[in-house]
PDB file of C-alpha atoms in Angstrom:
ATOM      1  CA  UNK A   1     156.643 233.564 225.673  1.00 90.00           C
ATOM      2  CA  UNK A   2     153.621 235.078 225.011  1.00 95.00           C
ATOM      3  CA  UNK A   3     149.987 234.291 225.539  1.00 97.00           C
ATOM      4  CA  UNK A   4     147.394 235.106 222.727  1.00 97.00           C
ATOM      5  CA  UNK A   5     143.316 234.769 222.585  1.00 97.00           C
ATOM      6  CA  UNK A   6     142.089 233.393 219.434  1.00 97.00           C
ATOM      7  CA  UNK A   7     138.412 233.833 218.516  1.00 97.00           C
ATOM      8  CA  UNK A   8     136.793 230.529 216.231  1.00 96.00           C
ATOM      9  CA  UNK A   9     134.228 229.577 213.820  1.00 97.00           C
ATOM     10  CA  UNK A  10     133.524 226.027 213.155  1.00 97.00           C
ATOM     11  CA  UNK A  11     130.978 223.441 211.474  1.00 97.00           C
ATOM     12  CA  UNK A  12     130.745 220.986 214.042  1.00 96.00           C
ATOM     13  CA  UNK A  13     129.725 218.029 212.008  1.00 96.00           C
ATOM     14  CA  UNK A  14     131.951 215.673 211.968  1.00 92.00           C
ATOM     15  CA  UNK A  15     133.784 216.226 214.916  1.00 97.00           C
ATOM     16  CA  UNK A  16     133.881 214.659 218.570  1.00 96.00           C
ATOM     17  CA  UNK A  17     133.049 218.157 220.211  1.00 96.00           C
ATOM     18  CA  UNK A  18     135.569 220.956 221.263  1.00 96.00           C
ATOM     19  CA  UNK A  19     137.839 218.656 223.914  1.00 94.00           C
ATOM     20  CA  UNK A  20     140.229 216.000 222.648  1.00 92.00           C
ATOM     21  CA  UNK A  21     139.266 212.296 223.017  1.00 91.00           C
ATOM     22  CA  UNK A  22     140.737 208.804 222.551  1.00 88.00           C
ATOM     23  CA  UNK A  23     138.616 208.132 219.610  1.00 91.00           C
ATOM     24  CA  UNK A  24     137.392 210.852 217.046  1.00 93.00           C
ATOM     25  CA  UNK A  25     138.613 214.193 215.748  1.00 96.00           C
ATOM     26  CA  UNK A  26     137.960 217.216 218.334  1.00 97.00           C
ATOM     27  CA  UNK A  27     138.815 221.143 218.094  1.00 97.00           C
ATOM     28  CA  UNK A  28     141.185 221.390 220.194  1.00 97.00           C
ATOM     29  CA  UNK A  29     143.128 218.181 219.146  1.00 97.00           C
ATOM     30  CA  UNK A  30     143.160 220.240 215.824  1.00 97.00           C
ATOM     31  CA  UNK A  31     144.377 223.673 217.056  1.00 97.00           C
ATOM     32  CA  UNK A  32     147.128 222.123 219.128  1.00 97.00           C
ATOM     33  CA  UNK A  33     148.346 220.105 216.959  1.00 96.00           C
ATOM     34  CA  UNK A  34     148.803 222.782 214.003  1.00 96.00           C
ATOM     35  CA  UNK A  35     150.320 225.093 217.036  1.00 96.00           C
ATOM     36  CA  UNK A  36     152.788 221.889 217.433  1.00 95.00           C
ATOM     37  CA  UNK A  37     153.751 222.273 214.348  1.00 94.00           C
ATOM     38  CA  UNK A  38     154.137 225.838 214.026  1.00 92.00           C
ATOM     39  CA  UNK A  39     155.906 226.507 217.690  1.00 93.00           C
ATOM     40  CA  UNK A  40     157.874 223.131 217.365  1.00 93.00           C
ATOM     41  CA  UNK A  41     156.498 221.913 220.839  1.00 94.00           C
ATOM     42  CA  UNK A  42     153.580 220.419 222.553  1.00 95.00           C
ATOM     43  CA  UNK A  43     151.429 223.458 223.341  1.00 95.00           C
ATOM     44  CA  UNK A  44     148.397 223.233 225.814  1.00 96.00           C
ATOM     45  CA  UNK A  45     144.843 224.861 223.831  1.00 97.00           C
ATOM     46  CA  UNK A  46     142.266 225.906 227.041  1.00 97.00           C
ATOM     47  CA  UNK A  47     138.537 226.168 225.532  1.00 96.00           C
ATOM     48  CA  UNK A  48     136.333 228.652 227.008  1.00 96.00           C
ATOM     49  CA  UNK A  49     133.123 226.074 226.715  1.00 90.00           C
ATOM     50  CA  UNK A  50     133.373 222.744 225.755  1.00 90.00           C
ATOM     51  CA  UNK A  51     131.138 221.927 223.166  1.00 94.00           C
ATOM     52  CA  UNK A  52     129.463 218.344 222.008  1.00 93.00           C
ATOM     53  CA  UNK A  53     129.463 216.802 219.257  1.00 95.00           C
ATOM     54  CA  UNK A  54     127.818 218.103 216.505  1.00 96.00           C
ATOM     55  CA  UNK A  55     127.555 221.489 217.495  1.00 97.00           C
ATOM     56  CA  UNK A  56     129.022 224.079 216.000  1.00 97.00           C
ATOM     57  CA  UNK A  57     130.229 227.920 216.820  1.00 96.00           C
ATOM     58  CA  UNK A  58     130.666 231.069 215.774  1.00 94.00           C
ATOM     59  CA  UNK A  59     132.547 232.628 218.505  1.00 95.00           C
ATOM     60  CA  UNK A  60     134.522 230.237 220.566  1.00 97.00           C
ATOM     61  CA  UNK A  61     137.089 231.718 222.200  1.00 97.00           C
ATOM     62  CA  UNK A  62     140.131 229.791 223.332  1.00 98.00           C
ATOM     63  CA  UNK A  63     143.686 230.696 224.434  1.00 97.00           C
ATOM     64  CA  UNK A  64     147.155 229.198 224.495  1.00 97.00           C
ATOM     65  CA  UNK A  65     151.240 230.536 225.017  1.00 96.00           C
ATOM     66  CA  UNK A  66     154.256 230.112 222.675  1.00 95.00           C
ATOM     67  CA  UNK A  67     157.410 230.209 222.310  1.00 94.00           C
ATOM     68  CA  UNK A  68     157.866 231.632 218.597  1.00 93.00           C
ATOM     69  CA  UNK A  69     157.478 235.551 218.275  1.00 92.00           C
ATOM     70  CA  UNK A  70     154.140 236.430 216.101  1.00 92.00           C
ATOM     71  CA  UNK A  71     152.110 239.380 215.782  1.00 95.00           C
ATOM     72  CA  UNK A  72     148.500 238.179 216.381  1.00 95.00           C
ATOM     73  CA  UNK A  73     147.380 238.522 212.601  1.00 96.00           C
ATOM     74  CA  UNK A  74     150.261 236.165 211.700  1.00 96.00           C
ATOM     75  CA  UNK A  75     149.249 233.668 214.001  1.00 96.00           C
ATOM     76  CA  UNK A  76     145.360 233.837 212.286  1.00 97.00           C
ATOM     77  CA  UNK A  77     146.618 232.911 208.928  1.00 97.00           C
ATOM     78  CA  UNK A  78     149.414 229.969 210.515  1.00 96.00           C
ATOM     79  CA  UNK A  79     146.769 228.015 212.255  1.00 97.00           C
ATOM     80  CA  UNK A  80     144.189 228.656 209.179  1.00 97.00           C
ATOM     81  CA  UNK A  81     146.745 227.343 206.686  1.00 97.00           C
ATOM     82  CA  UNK A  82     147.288 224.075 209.193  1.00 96.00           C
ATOM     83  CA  UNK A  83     143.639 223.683 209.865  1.00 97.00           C
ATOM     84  CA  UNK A  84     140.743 222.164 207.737  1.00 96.00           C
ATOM     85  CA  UNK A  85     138.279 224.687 206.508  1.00 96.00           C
ATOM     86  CA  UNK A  86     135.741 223.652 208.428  1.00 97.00           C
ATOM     87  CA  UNK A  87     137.377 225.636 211.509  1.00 97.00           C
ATOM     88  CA  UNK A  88     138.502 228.813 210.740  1.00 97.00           C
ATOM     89  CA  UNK A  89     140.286 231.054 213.175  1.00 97.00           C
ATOM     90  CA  UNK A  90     138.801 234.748 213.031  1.00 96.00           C
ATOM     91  CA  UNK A  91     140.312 237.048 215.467  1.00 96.00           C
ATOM     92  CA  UNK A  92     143.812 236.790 217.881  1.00 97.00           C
ATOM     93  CA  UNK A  93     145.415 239.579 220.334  1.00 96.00           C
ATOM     94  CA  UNK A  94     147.711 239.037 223.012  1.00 96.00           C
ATOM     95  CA  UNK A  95     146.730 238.346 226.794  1.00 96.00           C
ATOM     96  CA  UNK A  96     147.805 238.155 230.016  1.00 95.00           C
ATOM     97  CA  UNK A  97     149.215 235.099 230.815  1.00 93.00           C
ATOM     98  CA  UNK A  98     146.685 234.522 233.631  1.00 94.00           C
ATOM     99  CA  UNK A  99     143.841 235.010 231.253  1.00 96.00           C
ATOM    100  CA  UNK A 100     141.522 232.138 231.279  1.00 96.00           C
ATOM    101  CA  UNK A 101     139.216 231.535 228.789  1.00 96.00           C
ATOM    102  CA  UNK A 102     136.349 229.884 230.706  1.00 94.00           C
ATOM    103  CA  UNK A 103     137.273 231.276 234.501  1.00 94.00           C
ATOM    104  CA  UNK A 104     137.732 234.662 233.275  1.00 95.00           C
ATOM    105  CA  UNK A 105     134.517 234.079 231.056  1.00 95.00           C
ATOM    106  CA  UNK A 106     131.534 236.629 232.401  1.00 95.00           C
ATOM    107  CA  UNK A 107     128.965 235.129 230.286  1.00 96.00           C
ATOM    108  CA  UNK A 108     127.943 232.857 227.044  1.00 96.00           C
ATOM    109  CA  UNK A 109     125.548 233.343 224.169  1.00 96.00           C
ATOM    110  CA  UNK A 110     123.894 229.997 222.432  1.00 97.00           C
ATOM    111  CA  UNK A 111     121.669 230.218 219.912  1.00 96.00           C
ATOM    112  CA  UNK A 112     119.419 227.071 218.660  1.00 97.00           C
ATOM    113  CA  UNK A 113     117.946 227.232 215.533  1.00 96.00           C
ATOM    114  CA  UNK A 114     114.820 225.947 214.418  1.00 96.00           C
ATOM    115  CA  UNK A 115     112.855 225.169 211.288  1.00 94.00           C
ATOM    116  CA  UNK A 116     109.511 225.675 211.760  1.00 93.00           C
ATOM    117  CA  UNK A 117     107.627 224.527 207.835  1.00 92.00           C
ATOM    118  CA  UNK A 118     106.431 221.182 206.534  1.00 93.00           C
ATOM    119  CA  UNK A 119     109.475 221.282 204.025  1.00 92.00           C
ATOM    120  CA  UNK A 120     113.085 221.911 205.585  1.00 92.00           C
ATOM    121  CA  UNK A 121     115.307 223.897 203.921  1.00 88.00           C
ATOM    122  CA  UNK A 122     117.997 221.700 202.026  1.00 91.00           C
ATOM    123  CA  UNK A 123     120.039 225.151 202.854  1.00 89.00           C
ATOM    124  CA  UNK A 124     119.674 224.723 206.598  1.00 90.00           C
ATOM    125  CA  UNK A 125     119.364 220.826 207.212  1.00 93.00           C
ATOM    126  CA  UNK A 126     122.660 220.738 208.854  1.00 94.00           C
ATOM    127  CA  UNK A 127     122.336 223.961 210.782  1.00 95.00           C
ATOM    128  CA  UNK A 128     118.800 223.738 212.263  1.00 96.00           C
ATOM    129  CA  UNK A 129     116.349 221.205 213.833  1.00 97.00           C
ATOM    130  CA  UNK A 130     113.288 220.526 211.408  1.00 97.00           C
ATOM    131  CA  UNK A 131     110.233 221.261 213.688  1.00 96.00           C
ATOM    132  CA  UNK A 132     107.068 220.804 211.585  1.00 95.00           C
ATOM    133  CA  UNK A 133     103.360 221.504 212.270  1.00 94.00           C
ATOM    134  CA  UNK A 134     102.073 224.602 214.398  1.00 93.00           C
ATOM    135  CA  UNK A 135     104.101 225.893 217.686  1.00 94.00           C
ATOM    136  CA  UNK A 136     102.425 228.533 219.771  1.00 95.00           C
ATOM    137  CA  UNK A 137     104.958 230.884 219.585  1.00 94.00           C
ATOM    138  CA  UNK A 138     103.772 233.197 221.985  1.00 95.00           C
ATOM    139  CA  UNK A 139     103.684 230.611 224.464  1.00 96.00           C
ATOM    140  CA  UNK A 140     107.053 229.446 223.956  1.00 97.00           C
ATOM    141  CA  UNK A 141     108.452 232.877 223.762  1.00 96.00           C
ATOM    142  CA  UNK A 142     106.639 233.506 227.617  1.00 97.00           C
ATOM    143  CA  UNK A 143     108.339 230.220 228.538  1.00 97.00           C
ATOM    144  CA  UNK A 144     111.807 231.209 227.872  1.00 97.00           C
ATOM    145  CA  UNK A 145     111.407 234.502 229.773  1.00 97.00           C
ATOM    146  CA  UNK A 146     110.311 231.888 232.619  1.00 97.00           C
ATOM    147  CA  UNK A 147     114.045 230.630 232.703  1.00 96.00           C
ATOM    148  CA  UNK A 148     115.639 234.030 232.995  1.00 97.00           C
ATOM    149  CA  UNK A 149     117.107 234.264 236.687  1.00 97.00           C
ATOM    150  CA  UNK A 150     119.505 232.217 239.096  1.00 97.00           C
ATOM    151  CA  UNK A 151     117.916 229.103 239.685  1.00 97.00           C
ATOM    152  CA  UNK A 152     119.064 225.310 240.082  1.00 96.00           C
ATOM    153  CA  UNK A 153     119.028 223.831 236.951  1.00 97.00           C
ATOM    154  CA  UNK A 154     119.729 220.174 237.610  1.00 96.00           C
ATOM    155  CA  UNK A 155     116.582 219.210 235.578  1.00 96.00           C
ATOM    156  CA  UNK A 156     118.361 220.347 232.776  1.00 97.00           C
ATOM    157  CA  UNK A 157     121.603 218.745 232.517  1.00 94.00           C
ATOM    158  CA  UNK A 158     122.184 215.383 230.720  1.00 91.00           C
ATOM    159  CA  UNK A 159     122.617 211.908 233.129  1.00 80.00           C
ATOM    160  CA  UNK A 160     125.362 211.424 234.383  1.00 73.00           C
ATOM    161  CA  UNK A 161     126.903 215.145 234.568  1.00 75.00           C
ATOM    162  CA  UNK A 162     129.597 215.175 237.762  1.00 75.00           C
ATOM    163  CA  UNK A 163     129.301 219.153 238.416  1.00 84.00           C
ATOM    164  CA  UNK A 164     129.731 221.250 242.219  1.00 86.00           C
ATOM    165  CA  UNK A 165     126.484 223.070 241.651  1.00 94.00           C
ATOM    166  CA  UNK A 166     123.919 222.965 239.116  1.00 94.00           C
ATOM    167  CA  UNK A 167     123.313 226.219 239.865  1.00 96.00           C
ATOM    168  CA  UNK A 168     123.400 229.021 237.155  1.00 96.00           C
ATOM    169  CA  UNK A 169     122.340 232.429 236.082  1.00 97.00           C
ATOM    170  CA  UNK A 170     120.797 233.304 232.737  1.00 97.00           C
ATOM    171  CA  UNK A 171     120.266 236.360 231.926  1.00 97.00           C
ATOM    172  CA  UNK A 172     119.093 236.413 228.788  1.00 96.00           C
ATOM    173  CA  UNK A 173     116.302 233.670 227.445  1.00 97.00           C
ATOM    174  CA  UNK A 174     114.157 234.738 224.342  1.00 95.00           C
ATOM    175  CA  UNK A 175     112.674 233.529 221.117  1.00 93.00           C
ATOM    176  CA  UNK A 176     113.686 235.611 218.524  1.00 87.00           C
ATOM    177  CA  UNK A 177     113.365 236.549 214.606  1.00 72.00           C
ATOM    178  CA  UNK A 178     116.291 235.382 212.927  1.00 72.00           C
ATOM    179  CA  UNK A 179     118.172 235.066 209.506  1.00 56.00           C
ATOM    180  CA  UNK A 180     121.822 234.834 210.134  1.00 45.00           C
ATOM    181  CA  UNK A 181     123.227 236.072 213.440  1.00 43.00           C
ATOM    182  CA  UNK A 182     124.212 239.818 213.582  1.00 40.00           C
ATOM    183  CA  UNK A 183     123.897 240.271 217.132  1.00 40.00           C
ATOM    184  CA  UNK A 184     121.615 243.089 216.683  1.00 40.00           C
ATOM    185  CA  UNK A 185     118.338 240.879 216.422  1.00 41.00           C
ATOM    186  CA  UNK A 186     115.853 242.309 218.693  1.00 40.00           C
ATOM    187  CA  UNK A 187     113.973 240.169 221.356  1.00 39.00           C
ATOM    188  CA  UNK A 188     110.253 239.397 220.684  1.00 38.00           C
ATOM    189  CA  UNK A 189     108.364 241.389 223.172  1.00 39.00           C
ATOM    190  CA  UNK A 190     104.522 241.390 224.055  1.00 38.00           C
ATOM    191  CA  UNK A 191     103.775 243.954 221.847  1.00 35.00           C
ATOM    192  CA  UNK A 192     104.466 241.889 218.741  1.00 36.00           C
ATOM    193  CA  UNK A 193     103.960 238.353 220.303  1.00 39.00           C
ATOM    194  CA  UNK A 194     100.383 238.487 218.465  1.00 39.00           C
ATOM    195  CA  UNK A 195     101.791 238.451 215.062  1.00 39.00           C
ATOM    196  CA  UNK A 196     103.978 235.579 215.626  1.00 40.00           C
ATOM    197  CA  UNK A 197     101.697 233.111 214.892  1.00 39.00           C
ATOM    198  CA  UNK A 198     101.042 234.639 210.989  1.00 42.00           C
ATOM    199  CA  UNK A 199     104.740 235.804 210.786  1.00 41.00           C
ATOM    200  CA  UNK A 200     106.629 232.061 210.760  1.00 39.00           C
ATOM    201  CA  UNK A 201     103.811 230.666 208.008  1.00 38.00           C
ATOM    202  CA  UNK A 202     105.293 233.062 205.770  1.00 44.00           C
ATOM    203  CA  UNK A 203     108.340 230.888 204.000  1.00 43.00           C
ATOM    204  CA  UNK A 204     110.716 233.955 204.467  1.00 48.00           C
ATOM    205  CA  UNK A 205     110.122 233.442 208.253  1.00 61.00           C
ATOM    206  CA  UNK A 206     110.451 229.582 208.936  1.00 86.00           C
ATOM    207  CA  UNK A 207     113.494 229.697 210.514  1.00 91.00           C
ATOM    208  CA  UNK A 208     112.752 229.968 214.345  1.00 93.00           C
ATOM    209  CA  UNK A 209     115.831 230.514 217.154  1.00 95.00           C
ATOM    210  CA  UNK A 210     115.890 230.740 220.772  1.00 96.00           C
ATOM    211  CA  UNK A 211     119.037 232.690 222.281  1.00 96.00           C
ATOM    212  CA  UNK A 212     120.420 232.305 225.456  1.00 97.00           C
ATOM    213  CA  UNK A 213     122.767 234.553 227.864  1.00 97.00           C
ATOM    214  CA  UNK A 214     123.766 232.793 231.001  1.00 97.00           C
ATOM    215  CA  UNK A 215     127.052 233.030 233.842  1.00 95.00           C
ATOM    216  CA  UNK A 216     127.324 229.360 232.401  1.00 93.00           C
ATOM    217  CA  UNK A 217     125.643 225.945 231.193  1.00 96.00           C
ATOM    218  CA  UNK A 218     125.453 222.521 232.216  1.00 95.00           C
ATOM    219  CA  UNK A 219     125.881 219.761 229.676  1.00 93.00           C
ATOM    220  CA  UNK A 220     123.228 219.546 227.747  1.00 96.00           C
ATOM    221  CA  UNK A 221     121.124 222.456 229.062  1.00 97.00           C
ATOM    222  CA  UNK A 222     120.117 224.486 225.975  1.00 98.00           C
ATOM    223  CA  UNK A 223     119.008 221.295 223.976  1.00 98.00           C
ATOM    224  CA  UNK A 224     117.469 220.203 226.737  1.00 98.00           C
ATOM    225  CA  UNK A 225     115.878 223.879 227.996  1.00 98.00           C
ATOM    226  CA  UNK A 226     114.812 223.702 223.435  1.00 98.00           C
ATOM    227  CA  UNK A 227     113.457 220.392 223.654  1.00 98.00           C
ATOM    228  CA  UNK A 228     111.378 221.789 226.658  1.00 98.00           C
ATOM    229  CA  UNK A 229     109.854 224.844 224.651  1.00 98.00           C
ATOM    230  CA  UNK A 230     109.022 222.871 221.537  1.00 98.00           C
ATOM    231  CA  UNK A 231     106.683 220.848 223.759  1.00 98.00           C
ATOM    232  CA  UNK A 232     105.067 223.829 224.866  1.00 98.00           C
ATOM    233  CA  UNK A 233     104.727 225.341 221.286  1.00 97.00           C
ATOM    234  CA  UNK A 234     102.980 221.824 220.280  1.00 97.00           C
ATOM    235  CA  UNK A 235     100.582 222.333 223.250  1.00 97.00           C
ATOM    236  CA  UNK A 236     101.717 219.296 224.783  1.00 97.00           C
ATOM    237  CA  UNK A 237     103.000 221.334 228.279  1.00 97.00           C
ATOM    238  CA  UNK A 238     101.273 224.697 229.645  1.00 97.00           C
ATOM    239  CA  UNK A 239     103.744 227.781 230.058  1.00 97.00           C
ATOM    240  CA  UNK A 240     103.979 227.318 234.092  1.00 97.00           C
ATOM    241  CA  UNK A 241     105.234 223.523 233.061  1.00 97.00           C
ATOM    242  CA  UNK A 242     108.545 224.502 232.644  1.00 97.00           C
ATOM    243  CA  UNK A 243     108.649 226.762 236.507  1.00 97.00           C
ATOM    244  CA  UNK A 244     107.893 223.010 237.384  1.00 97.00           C
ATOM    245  CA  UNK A 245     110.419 221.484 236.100  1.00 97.00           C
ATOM    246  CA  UNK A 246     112.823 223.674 237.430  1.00 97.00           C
ATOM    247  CA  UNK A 247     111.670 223.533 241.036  1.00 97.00           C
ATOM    248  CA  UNK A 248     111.496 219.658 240.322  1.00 96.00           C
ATOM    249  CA  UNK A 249     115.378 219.456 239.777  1.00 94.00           C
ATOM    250  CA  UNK A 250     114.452 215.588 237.874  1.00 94.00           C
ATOM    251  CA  UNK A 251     115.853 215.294 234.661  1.00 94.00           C
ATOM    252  CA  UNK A 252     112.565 213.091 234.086  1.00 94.00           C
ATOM    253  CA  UNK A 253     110.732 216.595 234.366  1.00 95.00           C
ATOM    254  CA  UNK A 254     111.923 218.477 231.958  1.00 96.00           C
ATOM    255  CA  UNK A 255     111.524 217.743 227.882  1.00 96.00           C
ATOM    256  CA  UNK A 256     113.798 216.110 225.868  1.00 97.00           C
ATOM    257  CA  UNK A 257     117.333 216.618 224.500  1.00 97.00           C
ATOM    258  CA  UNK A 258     117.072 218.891 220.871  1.00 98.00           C
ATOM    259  CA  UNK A 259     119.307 217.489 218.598  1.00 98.00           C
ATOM    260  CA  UNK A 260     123.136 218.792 218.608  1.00 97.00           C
ATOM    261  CA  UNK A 261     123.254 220.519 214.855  1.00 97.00           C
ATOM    262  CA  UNK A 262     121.145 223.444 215.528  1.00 97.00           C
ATOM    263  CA  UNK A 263     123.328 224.727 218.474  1.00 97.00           C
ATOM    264  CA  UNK A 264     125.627 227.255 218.096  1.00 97.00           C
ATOM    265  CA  UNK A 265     128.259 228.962 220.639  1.00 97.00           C
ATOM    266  CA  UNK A 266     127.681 232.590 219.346  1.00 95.00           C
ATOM    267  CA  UNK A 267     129.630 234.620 221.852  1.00 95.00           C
ATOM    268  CA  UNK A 268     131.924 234.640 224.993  1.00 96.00           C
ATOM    269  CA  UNK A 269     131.832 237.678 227.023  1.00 95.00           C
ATOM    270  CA  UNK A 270     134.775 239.104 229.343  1.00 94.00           C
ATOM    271  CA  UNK A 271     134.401 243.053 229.678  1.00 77.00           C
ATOM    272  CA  UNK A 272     136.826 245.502 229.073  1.00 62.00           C
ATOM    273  CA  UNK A 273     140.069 244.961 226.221  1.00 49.00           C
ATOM    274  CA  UNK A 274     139.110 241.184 226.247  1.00 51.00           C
ATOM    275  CA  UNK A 275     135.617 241.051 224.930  1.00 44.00           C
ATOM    276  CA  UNK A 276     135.067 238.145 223.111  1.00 40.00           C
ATOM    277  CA  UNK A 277     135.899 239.418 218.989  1.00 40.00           C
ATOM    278  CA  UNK A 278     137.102 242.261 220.370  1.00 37.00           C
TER     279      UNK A 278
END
């Protein structure tokens, strides 16, 4: 038998989220079934995040074992002939069988993608939240530096979350220029912050995103840490609002919940041979 770690890209529209449910199409219901099909057994898909619905990703990583004897580019194009091609599978290699895609997960990159113009992009409707009229920029970009560090994030998580700790590190939190992700964008830093303001009214630069590296994430906690920087861009919340919120640990204090489509799970990080796209 032999355990392999496939890397995925999907739209999530249309689907229930990454987990299987009683009602609705999910990822994983997807991926195991074409692996049922292909190994001639029921074979167990673990996710390394769980994502809702509606969101999509870029670099989900997820893992499973079979029976059948492939070589890891075989088993790319048998699951992407069995699946729809709205989830493709982009990378496999063979693991240990104790890896784990979320335990043995060191960190996780989101990005949330905004569209900052009066007119939204019919291009990016399904792939970004339409945010129109002025944001301060600047003050949303000092903001998500506010979030970097361990902290307790229970003000961020949606009701009803059943978790040990809400407790989580993020390393990473900045606003940054964007087109499509390379993962060689470069953070907006103080130096620059002061052209911000005349660099998203030009229509090349409309398309906003906030990326986020973090030990892990509650439910909700990026739409809901997104919802909480858009109301400090509209001037509705001072910068120190959201070290408030955050102390306050009251879902009630923090901003609301950005919609689902403009999510994405860009990368899962593991170190060494099993770097997420490695």
């Amino acid at each position: 038998m032999t355990t392999f770690k496939i890397t995925l890209a999907y739209d999530g529209a249309g689907f229930v989220g990454w987990q299987r449910q009683a009602n609705g199409v999910s990822i994983q219901a997807l991926i195991e079934d074409a692996l049922g099909e292909l190994d001639g057994r029921d074979v167990a898909v673990i996710g390394a995040g769980r994502t809702d619905a509606g969101v999509h990703a870029c670099g989900q990583v997820a893992a499973f074992t079979i029976v059948r004897d492939l070589r890891p580019a075989s088993v790319v194009r048998a699951l992407n002939a069995h699946l729809p091609q709205a989830v493709r599978v982009i990378g496999a290699e063979e693991a240990p069988p104790e890896f784990h895609p979320r335990f043995g997960a060191r960190a996780k990159t989101y990005r949330y993608r905004l569209w900052n113009d009066e007119v939204m992009s019919p291009f990016d409707r399904a792939y970004a939240w339409h945010v129109p009229g002025p944001l301060d920029v600047a003050a949303m970009a000092a903001a998500a530096r506010r979030i970097e560090g361990r902290h307790d994030f229970a003000a961020f998580q949606a009701a009803g979350s059943s978790v040990a700790t809400t407790e989580r590190e993020i390393f990473s939190s900045r606003i940054v220029e964007c087109g499509l992700w390379t993962g060689r964008e470069s953070t907006i830093g103080s130096a620059v912050e002061s052209t911000i303001q005349s660099a998203i009214r030009n229509p090349h630069s409309a398309l906003l995103c906030y990326d986020v590296t973090g030990s892990g994430f509650l439910r909700h906690m990026v739409r809901i840490i997104v919802g909480s920087l858009v109301e400090i861009g509209r001037g509705r919340q001072p910068v120190e609002w959201i070290v408030g919120a955050i102390a306050g640990r009251d879902r009630a204090g923090a901003g609301p919940t950005a919609p689902p489509h403009g999510l994405f799970l860009v990368r899962v990080d593991y170190g060494g041979a099993l770097a997420a796209g490695s």
